[in-house]
XYZ file of C-alpha atoms in Angstrom:
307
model
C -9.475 -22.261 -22.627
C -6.099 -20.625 -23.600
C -6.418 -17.218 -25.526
C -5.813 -17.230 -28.985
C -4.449 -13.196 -29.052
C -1.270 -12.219 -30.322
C 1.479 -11.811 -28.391
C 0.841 -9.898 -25.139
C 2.008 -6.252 -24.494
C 5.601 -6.421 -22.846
C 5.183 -5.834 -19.083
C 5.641 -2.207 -17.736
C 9.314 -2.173 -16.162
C 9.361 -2.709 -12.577
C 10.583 0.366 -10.668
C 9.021 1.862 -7.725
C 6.973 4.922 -9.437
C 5.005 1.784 -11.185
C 1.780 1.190 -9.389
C 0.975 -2.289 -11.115
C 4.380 -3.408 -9.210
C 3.817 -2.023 -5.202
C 5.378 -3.090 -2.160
C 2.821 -4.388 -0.001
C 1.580 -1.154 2.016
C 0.613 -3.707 4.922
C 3.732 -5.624 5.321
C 6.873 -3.643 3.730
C 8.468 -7.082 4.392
C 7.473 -8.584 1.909
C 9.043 -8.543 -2.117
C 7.945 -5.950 -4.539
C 5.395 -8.065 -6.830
C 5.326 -8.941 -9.851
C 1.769 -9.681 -10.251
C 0.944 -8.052 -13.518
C 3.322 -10.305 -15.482
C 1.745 -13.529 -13.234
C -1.652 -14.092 -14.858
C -0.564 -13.601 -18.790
C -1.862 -15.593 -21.533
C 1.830 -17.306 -22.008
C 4.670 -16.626 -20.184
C 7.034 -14.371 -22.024
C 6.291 -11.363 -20.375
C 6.977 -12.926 -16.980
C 10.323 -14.447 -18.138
C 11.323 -10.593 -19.768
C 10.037 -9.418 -16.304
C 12.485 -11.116 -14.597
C 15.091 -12.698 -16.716
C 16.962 -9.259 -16.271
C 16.998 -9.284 -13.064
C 18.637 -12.610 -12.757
C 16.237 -14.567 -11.377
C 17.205 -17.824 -9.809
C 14.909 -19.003 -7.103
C 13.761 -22.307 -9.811
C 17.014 -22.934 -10.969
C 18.016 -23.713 -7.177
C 14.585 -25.719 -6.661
C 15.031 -27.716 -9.768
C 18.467 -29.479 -7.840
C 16.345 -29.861 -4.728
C 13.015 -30.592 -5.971
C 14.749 -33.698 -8.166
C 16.964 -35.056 -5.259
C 13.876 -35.503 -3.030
C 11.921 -36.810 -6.038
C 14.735 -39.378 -6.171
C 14.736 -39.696 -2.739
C 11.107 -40.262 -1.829
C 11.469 -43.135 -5.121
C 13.950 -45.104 -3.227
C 12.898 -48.594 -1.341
C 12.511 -46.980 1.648
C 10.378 -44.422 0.003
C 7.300 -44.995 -2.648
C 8.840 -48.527 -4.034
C 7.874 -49.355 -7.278
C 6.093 -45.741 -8.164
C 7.491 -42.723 -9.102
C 6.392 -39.771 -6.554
C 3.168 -37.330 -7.579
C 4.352 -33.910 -6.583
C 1.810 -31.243 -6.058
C 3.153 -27.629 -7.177
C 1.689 -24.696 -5.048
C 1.969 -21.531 -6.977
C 2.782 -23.443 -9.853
C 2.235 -19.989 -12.534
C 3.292 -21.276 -16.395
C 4.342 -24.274 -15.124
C 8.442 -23.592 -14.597
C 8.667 -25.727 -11.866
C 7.121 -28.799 -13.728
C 9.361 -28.059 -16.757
C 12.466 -28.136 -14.957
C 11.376 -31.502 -13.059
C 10.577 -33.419 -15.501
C 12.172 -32.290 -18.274
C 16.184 -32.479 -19.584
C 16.126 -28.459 -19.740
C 17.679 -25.228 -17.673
C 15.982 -22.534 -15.971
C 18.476 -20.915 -18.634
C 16.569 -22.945 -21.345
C 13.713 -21.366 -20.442
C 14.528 -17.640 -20.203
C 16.651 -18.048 -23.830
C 13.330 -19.120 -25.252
C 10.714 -17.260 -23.696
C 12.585 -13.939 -24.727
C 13.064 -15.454 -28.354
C 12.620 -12.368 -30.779
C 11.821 -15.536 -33.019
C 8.898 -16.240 -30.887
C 7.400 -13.194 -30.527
C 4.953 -13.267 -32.901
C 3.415 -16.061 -32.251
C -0.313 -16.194 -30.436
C -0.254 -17.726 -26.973
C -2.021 -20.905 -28.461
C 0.378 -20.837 -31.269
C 3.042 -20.836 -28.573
C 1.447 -23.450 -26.718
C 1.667 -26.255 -29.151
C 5.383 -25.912 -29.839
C 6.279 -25.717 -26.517
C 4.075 -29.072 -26.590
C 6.517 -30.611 -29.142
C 9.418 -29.050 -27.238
C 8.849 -30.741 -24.005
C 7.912 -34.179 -25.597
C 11.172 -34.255 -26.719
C 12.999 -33.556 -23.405
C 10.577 -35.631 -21.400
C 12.662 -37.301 -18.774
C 11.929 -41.674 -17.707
C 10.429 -41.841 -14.989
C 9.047 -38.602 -14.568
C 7.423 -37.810 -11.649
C 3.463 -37.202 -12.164
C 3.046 -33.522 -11.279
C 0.037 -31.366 -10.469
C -0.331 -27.441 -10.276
C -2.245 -25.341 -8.382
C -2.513 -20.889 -8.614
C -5.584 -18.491 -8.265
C -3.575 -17.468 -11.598
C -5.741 -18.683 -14.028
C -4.518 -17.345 -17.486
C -0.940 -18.913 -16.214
C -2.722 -22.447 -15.239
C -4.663 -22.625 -18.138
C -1.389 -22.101 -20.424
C 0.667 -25.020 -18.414
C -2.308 -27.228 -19.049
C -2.180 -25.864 -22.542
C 1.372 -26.917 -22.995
C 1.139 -30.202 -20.938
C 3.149 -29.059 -18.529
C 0.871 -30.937 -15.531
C -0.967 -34.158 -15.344
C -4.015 -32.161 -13.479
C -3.936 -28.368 -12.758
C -5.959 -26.642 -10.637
C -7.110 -22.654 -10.334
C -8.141 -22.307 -7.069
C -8.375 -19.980 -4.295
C -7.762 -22.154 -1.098
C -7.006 -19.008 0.766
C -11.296 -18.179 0.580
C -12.003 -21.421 -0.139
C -12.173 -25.275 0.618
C -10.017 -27.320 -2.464
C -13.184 -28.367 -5.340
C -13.598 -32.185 -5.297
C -11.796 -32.651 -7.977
C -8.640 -31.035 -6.300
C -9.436 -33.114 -3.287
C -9.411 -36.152 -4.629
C -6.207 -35.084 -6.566
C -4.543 -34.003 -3.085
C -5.512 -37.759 -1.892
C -2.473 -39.133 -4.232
C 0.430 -36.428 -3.271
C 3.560 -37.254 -1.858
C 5.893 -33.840 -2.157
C 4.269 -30.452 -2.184
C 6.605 -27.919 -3.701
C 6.502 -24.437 -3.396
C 8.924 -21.209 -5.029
C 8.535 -17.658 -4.226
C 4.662 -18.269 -3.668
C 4.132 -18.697 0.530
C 3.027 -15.194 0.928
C 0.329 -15.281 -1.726
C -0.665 -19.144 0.097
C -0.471 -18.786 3.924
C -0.551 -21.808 6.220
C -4.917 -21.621 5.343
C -3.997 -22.831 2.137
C -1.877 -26.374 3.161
C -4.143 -26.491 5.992
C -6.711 -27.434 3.362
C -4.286 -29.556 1.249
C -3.024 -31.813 4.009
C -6.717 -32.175 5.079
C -7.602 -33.910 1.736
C -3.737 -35.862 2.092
C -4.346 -39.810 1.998
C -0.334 -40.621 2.100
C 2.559 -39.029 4.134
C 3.561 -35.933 2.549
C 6.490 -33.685 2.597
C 6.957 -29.969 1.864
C 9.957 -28.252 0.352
C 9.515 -24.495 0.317
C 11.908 -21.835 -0.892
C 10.860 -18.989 1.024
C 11.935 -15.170 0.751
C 13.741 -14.102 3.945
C 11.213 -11.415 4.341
C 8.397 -13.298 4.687
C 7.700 -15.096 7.842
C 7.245 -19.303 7.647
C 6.280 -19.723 11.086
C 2.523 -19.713 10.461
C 2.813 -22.251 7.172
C 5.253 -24.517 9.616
C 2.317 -24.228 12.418
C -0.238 -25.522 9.928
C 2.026 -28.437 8.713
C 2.799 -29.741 12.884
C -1.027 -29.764 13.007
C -0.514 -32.704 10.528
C 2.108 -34.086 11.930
C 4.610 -32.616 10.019
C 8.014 -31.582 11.247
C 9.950 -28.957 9.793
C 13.600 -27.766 9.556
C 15.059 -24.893 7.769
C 18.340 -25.928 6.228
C 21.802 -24.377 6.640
C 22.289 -21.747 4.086
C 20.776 -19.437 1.515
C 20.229 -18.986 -2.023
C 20.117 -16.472 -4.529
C 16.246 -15.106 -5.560
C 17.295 -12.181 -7.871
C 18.608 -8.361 -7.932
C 16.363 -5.635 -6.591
C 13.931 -4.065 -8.709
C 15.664 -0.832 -7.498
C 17.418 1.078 -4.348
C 14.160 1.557 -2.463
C 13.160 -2.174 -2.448
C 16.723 -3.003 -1.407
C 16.073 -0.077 1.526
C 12.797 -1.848 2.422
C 14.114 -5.102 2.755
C 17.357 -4.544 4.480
C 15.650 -2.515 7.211
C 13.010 -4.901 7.329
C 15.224 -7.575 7.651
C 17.564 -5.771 9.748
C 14.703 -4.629 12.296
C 14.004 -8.441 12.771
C 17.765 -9.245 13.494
C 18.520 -10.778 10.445
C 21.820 -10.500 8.897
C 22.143 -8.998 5.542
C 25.683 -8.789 4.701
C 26.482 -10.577 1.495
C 23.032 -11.131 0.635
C 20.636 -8.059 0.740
C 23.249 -5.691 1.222
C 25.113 -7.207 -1.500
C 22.154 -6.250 -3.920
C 20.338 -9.824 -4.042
C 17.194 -10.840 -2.461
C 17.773 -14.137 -0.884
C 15.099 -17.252 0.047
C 16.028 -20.428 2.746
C 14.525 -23.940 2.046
C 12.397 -25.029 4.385
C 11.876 -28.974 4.844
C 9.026 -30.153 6.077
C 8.727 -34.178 6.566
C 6.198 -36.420 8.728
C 7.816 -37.039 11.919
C 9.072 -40.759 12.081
C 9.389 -41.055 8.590
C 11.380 -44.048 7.256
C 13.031 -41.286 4.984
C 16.354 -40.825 7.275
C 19.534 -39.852 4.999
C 22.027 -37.006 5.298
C 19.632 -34.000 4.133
C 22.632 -31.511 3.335
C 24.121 -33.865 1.351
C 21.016 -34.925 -0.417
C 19.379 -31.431 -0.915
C 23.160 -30.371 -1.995
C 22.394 -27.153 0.971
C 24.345 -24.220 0.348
């Protein structure tokens, strides 16, 4: 159940001296985290987190995310049902809120840092935020589940009926509960922001195991961290999968030594940074992951709107 305390203590600022907020010792690849501000009670600390640092990465998805929804609805796609979408990493439930709902990544980091809602308790939060999304609801909507080993963050999306079903799970350890199974049976788009990392190619091993329909994957993926071993999981299912032309804006660096880190990271694997890391941004690439001979067959850059 969703706490009923007042509003949570504002996160520690993310700068390197902060030991809540590490690069990964293991892998200086990958992002500095942000995995105090993750697993909240509601999400306003996340969104003061990393509203200042101009954080984009669901604003991009929400374009995607909604022209493959519309896609995979056409005649040639799932006919006379709107697609069930299956969110991995799927925190307060921004992803879901932007898909089905007539609202702005913007929207949602002008409310969330509210002074006018800071005193409210996370359940207090939780029911307007109810009222606010039943008013923006979009026809149609596609039916959307979650899943994150984040529970406090699941149990708030549920909270604000953000989700149809939402799941806090650890497929990394474990195999999906029955319940998530059974779930996974009726998926047709798995969608994934600033999460594969945290879920390696274990975790949608275990998805597409439980899949009962074709499924495709759209991933936004940090350029520091490697996709090969999530794409390698997907072929095993007969999944095929492209990264598209382009990039896209994540958000600033936390500071100069995580913009070190990840240019010489990125510039030791013979990636270019110019105009992207160098320029002060972290950047992600979409992969697309579809079944191969899928009657799905239209101009992807025009459809995705690629960068």
């Amino acid at each position: 159940m969703l706490r009923t305390s007042a509003t949570p203590a504002a996160p520690t600022p993310a700068t390197s001296a902060n030991p809540a907020n590490p690069a990964n010792p293991a892998n200086p690849a990958t992002e500095w985290r942000h995995d105090d501000v993750c697993d909240r009670p509601d999400p306003r600390p996340y969104f003061h987190r990393l509203h200042p640092l101009g954080h984009q990465s669901p604003h991009h998805a929400q374009q995607v995310f909604r022209r493959l929804r519309n896609l995979l609805g056409q005649p040639a796609g799932l006919r006379d049902r709107p697609p069930t979408v299956l969110d991995v990493g799927c925190s307060y439930g921004v992803n879901a809120a932007l898909l089905r709902h007539d609202v702005t990544l913007h929207d949602l980091c002008t409310r969330y840092t509210d002074p006018a809602l800071s005193g409210l308790s996370s359940r207090e939060l939780a029911a307007r935020d109810r009222a606010f999304y039943a008013g923006r609801r979009l026809t149609a909507a596609a039916r959307t589940i979650g899943l994150d080993t984040a529970r406090n963050a699941v149990d708030y999306a549920r909270e604000a009926s953000l989700l149809d079903l939402a799941f806090a799970e650890d497929l990394e350890a474990r195999e999906p509960s029955p319940q998530l199974a059974r779930a996974m049976g009726g998926v047709d788009l798995i969608t994934v922001t600033d999460a594969v990392g945290r879920f390696t190619g274990r975790t949608f091993h275990r998805l597409l195991a439980a899949a009962r329909r074709p499924v495709w994957v759209a991933a936004f993926v940090s350029r520091t961290v490697p996709y090969g071993p999530v794409a390698d999981a997907l072929a095993r299912h007969g999944l095929v999968t492209h990264r598209t032309p382009g990039t896209y804006p994540h958000r600033r660096f936390v500071d100069a030594e995580e913009q070190r880190h990840t240019v010489a990271a990125l510039t030791d694997a013979g990636r270019c940074t110019a105009g992207r890391e160098a320029a002060g941004w972290l950047h992600t690439e979409l992969h697309l992951s579809r079944p191969a001979g899928s009657p799905v067959a239209l101009p992807l850059a025009t459809v995705l709107g690629v960068v």
